[in-house]
Short mmCIF file of C-alpha atoms and ligand atoms in Angstrom, two decimals:
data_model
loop_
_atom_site.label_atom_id
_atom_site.label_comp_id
_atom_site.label_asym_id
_atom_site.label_seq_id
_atom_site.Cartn_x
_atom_site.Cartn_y
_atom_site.Cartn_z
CA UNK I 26 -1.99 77.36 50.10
CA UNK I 27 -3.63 76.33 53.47
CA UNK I 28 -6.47 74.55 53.87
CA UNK I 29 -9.09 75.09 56.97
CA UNK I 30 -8.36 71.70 59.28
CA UNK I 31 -11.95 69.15 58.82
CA UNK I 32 -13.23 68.59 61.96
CA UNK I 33 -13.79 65.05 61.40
CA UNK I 34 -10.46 63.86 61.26
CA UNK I 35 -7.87 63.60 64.04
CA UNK I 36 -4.29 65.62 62.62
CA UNK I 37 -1.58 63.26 63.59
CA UNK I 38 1.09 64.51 62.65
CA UNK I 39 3.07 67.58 61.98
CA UNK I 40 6.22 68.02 59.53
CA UNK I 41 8.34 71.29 60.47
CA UNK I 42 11.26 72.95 59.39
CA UNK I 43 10.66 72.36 55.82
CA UNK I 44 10.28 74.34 52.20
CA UNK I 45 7.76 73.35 50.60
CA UNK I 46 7.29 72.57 46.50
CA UNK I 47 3.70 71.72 45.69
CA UNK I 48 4.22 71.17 42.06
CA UNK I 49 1.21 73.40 41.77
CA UNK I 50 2.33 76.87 42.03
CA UNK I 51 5.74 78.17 41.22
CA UNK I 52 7.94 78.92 43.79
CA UNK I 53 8.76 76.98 47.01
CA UNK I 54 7.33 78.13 50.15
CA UNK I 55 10.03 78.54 52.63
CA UNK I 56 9.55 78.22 56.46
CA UNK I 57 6.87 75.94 55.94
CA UNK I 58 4.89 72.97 57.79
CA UNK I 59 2.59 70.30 56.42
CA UNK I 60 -0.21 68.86 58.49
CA UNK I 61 -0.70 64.82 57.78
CA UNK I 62 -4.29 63.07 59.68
CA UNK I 63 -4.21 59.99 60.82
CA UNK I 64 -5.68 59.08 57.85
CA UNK I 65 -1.72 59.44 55.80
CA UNK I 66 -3.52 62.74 53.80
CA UNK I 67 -2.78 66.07 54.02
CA UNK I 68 -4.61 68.29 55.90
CA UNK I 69 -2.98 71.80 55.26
CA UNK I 70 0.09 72.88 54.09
CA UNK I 71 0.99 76.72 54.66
CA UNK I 72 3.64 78.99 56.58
CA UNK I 73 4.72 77.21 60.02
CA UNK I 74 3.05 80.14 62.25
CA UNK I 75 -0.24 79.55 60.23
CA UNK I 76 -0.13 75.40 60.14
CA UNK I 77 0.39 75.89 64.04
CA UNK I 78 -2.51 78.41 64.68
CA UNK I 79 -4.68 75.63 62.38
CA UNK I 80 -3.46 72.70 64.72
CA UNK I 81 -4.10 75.16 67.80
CA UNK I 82 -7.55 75.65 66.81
CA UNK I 83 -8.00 71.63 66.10
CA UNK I 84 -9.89 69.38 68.29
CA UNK I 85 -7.09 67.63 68.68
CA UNK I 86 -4.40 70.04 69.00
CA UNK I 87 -1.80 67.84 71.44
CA UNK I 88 -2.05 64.58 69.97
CA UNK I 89 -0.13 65.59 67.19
CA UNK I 90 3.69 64.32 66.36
CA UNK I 91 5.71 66.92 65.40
CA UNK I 92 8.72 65.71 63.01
CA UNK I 93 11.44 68.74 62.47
CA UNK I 94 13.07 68.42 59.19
CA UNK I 95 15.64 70.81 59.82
CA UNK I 96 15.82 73.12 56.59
CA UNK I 97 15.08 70.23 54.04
CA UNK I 98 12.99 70.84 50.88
CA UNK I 99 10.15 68.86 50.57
CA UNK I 100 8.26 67.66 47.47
CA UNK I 101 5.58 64.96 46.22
CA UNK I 102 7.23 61.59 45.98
CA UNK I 103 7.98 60.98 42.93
CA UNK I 104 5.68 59.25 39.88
CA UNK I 105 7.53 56.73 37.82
CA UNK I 106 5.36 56.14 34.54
CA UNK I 107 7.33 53.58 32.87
CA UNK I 108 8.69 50.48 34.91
CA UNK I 109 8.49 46.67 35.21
CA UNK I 110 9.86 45.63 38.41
CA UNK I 111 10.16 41.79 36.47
CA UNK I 112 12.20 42.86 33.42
CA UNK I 113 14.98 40.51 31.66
CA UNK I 114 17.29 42.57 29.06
CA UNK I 115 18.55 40.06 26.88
CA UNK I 116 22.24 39.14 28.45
CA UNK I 117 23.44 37.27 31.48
CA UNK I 118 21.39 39.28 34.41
CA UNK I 119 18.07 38.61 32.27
CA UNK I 120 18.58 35.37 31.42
CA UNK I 121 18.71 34.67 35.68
CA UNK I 122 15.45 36.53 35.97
CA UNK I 123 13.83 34.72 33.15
CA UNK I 124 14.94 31.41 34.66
CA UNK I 125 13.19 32.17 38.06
CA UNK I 126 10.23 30.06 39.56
CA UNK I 127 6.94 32.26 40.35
CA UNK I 128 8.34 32.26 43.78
CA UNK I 129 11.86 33.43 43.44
CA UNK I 130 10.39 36.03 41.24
CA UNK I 131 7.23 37.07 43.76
CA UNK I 132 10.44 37.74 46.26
CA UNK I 133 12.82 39.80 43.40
CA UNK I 134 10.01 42.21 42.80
CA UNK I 135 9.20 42.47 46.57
CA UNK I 136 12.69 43.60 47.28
CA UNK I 137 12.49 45.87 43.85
CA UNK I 138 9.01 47.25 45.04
CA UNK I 139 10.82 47.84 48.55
CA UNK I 140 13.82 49.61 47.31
CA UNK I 141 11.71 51.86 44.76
CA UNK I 142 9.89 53.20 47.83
CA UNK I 143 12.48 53.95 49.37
CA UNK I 144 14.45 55.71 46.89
CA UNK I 145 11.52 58.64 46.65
CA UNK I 146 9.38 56.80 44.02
CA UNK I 147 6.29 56.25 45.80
CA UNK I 148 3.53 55.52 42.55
CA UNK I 149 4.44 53.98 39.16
CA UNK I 150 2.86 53.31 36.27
CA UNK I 151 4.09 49.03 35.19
CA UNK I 152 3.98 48.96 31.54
CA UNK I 153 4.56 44.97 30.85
CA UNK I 154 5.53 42.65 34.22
CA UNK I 155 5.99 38.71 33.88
CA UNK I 156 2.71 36.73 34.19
CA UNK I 157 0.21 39.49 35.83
CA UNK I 158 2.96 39.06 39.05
CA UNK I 159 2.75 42.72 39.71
CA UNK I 160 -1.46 42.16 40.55
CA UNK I 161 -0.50 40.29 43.33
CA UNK I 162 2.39 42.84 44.48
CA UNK I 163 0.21 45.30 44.41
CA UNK I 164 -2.17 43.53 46.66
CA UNK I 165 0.56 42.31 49.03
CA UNK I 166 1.55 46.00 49.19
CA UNK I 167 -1.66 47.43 49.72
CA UNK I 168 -2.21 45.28 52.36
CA UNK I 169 0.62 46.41 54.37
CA UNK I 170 2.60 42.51 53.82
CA UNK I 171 5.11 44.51 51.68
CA UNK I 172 6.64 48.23 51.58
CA UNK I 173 6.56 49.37 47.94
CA UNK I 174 4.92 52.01 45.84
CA UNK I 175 1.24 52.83 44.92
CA UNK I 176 0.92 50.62 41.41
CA UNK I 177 -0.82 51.49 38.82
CA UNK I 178 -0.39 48.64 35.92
CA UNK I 179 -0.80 47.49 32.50
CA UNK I 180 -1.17 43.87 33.01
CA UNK I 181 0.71 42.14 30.05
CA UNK I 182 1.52 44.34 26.82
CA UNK I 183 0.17 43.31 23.75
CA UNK I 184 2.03 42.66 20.87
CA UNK I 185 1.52 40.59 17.48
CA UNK I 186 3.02 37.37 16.85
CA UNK I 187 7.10 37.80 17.21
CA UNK I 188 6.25 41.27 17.82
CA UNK I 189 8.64 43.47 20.29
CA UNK I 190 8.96 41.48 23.52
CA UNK I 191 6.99 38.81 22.38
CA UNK I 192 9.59 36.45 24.01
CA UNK I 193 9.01 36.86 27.32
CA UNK I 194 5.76 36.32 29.50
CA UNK I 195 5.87 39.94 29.95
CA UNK I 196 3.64 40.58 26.77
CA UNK I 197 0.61 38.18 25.11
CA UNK I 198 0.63 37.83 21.52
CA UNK I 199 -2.40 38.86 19.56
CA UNK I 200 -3.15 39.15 15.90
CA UNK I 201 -6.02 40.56 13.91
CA UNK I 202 -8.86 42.69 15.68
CA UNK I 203 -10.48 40.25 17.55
CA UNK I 204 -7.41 39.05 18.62
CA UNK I 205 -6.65 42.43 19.75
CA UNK I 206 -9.83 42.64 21.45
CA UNK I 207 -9.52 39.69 23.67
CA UNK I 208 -5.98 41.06 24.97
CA UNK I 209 -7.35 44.42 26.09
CA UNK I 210 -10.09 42.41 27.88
CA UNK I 211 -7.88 39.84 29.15
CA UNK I 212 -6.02 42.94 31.40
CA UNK I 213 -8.83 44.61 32.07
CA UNK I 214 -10.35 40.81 33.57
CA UNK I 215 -7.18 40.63 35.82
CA UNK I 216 -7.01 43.93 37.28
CA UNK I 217 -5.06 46.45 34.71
CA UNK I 218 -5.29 49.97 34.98
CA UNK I 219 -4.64 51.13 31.29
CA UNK I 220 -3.78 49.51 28.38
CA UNK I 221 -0.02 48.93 26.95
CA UNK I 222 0.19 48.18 23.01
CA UNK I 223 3.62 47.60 20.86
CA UNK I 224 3.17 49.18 18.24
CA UNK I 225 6.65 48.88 16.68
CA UNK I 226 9.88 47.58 16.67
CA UNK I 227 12.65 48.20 19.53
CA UNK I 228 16.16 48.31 20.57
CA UNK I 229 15.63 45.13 22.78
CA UNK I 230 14.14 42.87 19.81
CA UNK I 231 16.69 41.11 17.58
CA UNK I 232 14.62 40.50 14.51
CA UNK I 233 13.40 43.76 14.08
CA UNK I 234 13.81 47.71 13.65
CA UNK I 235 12.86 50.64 15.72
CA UNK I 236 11.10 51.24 12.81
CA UNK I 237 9.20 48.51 12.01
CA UNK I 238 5.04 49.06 12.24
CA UNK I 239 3.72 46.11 13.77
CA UNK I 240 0.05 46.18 13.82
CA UNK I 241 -2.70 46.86 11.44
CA UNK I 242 -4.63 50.04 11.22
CA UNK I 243 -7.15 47.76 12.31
CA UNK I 244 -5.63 46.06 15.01
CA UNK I 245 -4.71 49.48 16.67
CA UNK I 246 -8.14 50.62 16.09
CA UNK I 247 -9.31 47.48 18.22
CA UNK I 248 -6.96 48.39 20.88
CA UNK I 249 -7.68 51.77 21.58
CA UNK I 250 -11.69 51.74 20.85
CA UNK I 251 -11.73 48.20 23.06
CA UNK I 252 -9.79 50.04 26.21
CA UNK I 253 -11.79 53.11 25.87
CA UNK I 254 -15.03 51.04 26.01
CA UNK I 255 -14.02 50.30 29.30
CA UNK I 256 -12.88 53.42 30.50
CA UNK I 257 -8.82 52.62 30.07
CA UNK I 258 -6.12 54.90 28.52
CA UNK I 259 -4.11 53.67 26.20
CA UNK I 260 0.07 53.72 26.30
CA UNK I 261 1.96 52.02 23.06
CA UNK I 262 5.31 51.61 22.87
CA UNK I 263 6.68 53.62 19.75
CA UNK I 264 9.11 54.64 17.60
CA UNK I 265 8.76 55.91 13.92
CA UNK I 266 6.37 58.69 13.27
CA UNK I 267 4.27 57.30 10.63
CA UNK I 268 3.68 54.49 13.08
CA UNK I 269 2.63 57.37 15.60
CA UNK I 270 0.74 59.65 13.57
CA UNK I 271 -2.20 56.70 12.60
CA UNK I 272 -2.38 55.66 16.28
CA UNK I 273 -2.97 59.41 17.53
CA UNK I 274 -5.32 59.95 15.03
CA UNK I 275 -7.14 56.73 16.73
CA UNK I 276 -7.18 58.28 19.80
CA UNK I 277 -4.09 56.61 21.62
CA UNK I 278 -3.76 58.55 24.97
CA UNK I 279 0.53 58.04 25.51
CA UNK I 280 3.46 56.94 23.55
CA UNK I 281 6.56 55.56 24.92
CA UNK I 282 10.10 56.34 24.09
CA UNK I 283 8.71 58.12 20.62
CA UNK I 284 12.59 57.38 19.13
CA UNK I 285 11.56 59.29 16.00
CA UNK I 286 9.34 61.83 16.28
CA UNK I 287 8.69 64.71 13.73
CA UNK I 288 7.37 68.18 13.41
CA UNK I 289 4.04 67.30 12.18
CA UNK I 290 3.21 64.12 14.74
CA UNK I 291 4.00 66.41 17.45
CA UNK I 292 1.61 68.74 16.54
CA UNK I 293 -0.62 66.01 16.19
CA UNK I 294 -0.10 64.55 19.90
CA UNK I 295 -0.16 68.36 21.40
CA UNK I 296 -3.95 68.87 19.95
CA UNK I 297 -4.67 65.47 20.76
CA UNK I 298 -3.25 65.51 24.16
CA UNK I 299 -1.47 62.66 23.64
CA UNK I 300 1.29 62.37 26.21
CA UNK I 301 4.88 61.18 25.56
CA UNK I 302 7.37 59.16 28.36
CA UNK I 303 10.30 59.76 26.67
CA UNK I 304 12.39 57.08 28.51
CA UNK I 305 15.50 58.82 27.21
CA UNK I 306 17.72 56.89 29.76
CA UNK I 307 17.54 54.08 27.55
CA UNK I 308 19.58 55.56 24.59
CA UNK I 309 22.24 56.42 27.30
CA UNK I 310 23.79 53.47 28.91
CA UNK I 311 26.10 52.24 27.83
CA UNK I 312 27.96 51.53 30.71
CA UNK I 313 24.99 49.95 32.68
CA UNK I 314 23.99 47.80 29.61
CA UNK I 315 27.73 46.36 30.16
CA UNK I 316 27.46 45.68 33.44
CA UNK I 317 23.87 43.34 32.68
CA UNK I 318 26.13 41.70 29.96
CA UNK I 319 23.43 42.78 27.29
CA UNK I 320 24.84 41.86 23.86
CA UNK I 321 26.76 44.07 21.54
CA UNK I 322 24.19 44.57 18.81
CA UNK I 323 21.30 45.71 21.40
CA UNK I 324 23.79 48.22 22.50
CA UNK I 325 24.58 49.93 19.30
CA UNK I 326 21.18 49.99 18.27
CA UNK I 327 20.59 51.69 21.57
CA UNK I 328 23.37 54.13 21.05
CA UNK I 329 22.95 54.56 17.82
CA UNK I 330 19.41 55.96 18.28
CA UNK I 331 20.04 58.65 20.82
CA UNK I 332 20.59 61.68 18.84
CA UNK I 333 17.32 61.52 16.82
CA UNK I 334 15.93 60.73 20.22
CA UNK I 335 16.59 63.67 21.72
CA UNK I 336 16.10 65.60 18.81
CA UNK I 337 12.35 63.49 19.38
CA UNK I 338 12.40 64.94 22.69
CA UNK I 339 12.72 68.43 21.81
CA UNK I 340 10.29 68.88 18.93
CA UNK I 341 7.37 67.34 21.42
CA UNK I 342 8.56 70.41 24.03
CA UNK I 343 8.63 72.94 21.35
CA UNK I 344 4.95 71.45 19.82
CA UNK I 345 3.36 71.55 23.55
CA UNK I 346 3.41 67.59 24.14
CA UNK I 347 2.76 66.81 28.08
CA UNK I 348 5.72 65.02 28.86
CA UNK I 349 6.42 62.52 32.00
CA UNK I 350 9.25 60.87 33.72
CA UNK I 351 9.78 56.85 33.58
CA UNK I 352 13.00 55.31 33.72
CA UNK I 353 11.54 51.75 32.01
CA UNK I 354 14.00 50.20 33.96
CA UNK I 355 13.36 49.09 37.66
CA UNK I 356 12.79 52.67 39.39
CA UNK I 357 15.67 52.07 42.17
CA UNK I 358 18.35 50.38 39.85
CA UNK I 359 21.88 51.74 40.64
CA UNK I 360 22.61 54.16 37.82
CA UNK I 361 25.71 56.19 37.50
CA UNK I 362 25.60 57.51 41.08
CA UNK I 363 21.86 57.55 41.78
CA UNK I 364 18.81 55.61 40.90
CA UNK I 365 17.58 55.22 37.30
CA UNK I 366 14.68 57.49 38.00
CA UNK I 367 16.62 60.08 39.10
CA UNK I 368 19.11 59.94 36.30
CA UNK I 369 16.28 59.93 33.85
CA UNK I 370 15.00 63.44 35.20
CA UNK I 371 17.95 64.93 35.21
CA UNK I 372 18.58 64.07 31.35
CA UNK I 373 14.99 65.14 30.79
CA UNK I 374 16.16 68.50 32.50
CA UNK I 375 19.26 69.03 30.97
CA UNK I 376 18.12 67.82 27.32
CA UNK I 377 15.06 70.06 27.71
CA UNK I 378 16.74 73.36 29.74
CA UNK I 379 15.80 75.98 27.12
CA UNK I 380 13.51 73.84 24.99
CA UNK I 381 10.66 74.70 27.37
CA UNK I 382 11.12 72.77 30.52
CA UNK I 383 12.86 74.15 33.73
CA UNK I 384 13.09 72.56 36.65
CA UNK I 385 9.96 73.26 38.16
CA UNK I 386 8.90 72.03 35.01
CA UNK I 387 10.89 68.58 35.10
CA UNK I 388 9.43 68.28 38.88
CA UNK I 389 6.20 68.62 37.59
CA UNK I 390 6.35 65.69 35.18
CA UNK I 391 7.67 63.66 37.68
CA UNK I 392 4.72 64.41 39.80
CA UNK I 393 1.50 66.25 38.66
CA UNK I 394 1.23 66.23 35.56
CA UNK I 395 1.96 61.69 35.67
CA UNK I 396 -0.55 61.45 38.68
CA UNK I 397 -3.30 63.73 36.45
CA UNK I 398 -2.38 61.01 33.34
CA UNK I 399 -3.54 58.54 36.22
CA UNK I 400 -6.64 60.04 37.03
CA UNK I 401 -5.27 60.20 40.32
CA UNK I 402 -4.23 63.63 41.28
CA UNK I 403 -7.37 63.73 43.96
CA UNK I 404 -4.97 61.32 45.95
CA UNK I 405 -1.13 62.01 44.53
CA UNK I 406 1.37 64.04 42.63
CA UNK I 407 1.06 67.40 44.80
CA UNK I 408 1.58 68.66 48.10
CA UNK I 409 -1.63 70.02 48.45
CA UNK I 410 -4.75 69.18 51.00
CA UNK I 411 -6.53 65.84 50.53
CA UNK I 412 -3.76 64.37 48.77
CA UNK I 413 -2.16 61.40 50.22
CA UNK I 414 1.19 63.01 52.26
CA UNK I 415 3.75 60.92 49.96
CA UNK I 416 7.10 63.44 50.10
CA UNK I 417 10.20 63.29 49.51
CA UNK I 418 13.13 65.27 51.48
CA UNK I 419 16.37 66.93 50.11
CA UNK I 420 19.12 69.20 51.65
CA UNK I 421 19.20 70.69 48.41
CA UNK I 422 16.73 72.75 46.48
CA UNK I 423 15.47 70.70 43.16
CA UNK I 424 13.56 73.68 41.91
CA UNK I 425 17.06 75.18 41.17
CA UNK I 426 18.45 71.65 40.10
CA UNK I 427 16.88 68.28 39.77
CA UNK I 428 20.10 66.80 40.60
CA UNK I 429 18.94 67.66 44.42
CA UNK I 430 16.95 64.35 44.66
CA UNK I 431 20.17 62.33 44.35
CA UNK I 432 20.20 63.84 48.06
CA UNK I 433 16.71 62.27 48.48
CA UNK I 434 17.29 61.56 52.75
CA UNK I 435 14.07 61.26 53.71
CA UNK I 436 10.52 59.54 52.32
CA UNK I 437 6.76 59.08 53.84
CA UNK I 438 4.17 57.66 52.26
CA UNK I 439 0.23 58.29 53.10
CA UNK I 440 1.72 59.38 56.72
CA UNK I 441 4.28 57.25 57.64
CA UNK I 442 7.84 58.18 57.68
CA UNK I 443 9.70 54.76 55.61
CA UNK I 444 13.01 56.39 55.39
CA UNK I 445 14.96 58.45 57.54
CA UNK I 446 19.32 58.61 56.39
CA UNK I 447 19.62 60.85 59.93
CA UNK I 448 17.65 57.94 61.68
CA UNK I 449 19.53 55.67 60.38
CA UNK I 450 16.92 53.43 58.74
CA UNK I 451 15.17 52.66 55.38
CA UNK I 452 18.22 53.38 52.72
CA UNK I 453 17.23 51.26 49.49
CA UNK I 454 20.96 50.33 49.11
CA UNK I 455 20.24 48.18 52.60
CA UNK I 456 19.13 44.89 52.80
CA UNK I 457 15.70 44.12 53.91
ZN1 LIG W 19 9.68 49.31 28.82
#
């Protein structure tokens, strides 16, 4: 697991008295150090003895800042695939989101971006923000104005006329192929990294069913071929398998919630490699939907679904599916006694402990196996030279439980230490 030191880059700093969980082999490598350059990637990651002989031998062996972590297990930060840092549930807390100016709004997902950093998710994956907002986040964060996450984004999502979401700026509506066409090429003109598609109803939409197909063969067909033209994946958002089944067979790369999955359409994703978010958070909430004032009929249908949704869940495990952590709501959101990405990995744990996904496991699609979706896992998702040194730190082992990371005391991303509980600075509960 160590890496020989490059000789053109100056190691700056030094992160002791830490285990170690790549999310590439197994186990966790106790008594361990990782060595960050100056340019926020890693340079090697091994036993302490060996990281120090490496840093010995370095041309620039006593510049480097050592930071002790004091027994804590470290991991990647994590990878939250399905977020919008500009959502609006129906209900009283959405309706104030949807009635903010660009500005007001530019601020909200600032502080949103800021507090998902800090709570240990340090890339997501937006899947439908207000008005291409998120572009300009991501440029504001990029460019140091703003702490948040890496962001990798969707743009708008596309959905037909009335289709799910189509009443919020969130999503464009589209209809027929050409139609379709122009929306892929409408995100890709703006800056989006993949493609998201509605391809059914939701729980969210009042005039509709989970169930309910809403695009053409055709129009799917002009999604997926369009994106792939120009080299971007394709997500939809999805429920019935029928619905499922024609867009894998099109070549759709992801599939969101997947409410009702089957036997057969599992198989179908596994050989295509289609990969499945299962969001299951959303299904179990009911306390949280509550406290947003979201209206009765959004919560029994949400309710209502969870049992076939884990059931879902399970038979994509058992076929082989690739499955990845998102929360789809805000990443940081206060949810029973941690953040919402947190709670969602620990539901994907428990729901999937004996189904084929241990903890390693659940770490894994919460890290590497997201950041390879990406195309990014040459700069994120593993604790492993070259990558970008995003970590997370835990008094608690989360290779023996995930439920460690609501212990989460400690984040850096590409180098630079943003949270510190011990310190006494960067807790996403604070203020700004
Ligand atoms: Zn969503």
């Amino acid at each position: 697991m160590t890496a020989a030191l490059r000789a053109d880059v100056r190691p700056s700093t030094l992160v002791t008295g830490c285990h170690v969980f790549d999310s590439v082999h197994d186990g966790v490598l106790r008594d361990a150090a990782v060595l960050v350059g100056d340019d926020g990637r890693i340079l090697a990651v091994g036993p302490e003895p060996q990281v120090r002989a490496d840093v010995a031998r370095g041309p620039a062996g006593d510049t480097v800042r050592e930071i002790d972590l004091g027994g804590a297990h470290v991991m990647a930060g994590l990878v939250n695939m399905h977020t919008h840092f500009s959502l609006s549930l129906p209900g009283a807390a959405g309706d104030e989101i949807m009635a903010m100016g660009p500005y007001a709004l530019a601020l909200y997902m600032a502080d949103g971006a800021r507090r998902t950093l800090l709570s240990g998710v340090t890339t997501v994956r937006c899947v439908a923000e207000k008005d291409h907002s998120e572009l300009d986040l991501r440029r504001a964060v990029d460019a140091g104005r703003v702490p948040g996450p890496r962001i990798f984004t969707a743009g708008r999502a596309l959905v037909c006329t009335g289709g799910h979401g189509h009443d919020s700026p969130d999503t464009l509506e589209c209809d027929g192929a050409d139609g379709f066409t122009r929306g892929v090429r409408l995100q890709v003109k703006v800056g989006a990294d993949l493609v998201k598609v509605m391809i059914s109803g939701g729980i969210a939409g009042e005039h509709e069913q989970i169930s309910t197909p809403q695009l053409t063969r055709d129009e799917m067909a002009a999604v997926i071929g369009t994106a792939h033209a120009w080299g971007r994946k394709v997500t939809a958002h999805a429920g019935p398998a029928s619905v499922i089944a024609e867009a894998v067979e099109l070549g759709l790369d992801c599939v969101e919630h997947g409410y009702q999955l089957t036997d057969e359409v599992a198989a179908a994703m596994a050989a295509a490699g289609t990969a499945l978010v299962p969001t299951l958070v959303v299904t179990r909430c009911a306390a949280f939907f509550d406290s947003l004032g979201v209206p009765a009929w959004m919560q029994q249908r949400s309710l209502d679904a969870g049992p076939r949704h884990v059931e879902s869940y399970r038979l994509a495990l058992a076929a082989g599916v690739s499955v990845m952590l998102g929360s789809d709501m805000p990443p940081f959101w206060p949810f029973e006694g941690t953040s919402a990405t947190v709670r969602e990995l620990e539901h994907m744990a428990a729901l999937g402990a004996g189904h084929g996904l241990d903890a390693p496991a659940a770490l894994r699609a919460a890290t590497v196996v997201p950041a390879r979706w990406l195309g990014a896992d040459g700069d994120v998702g593993s604790v492993t030279p070259g990558r970008f040194a995003d970590l997370v730190a835990t008094d608690d082992d989360p290779t023996a439980d995930v439920s460690a990371l609501r212990g989460i005391r400690w984040v850096m991303k590409g180098g630079t230490v943003v949270r510190d509980d011990r310190a006494g600075y960067g807790h996403p509960d604070h203020a700004a």
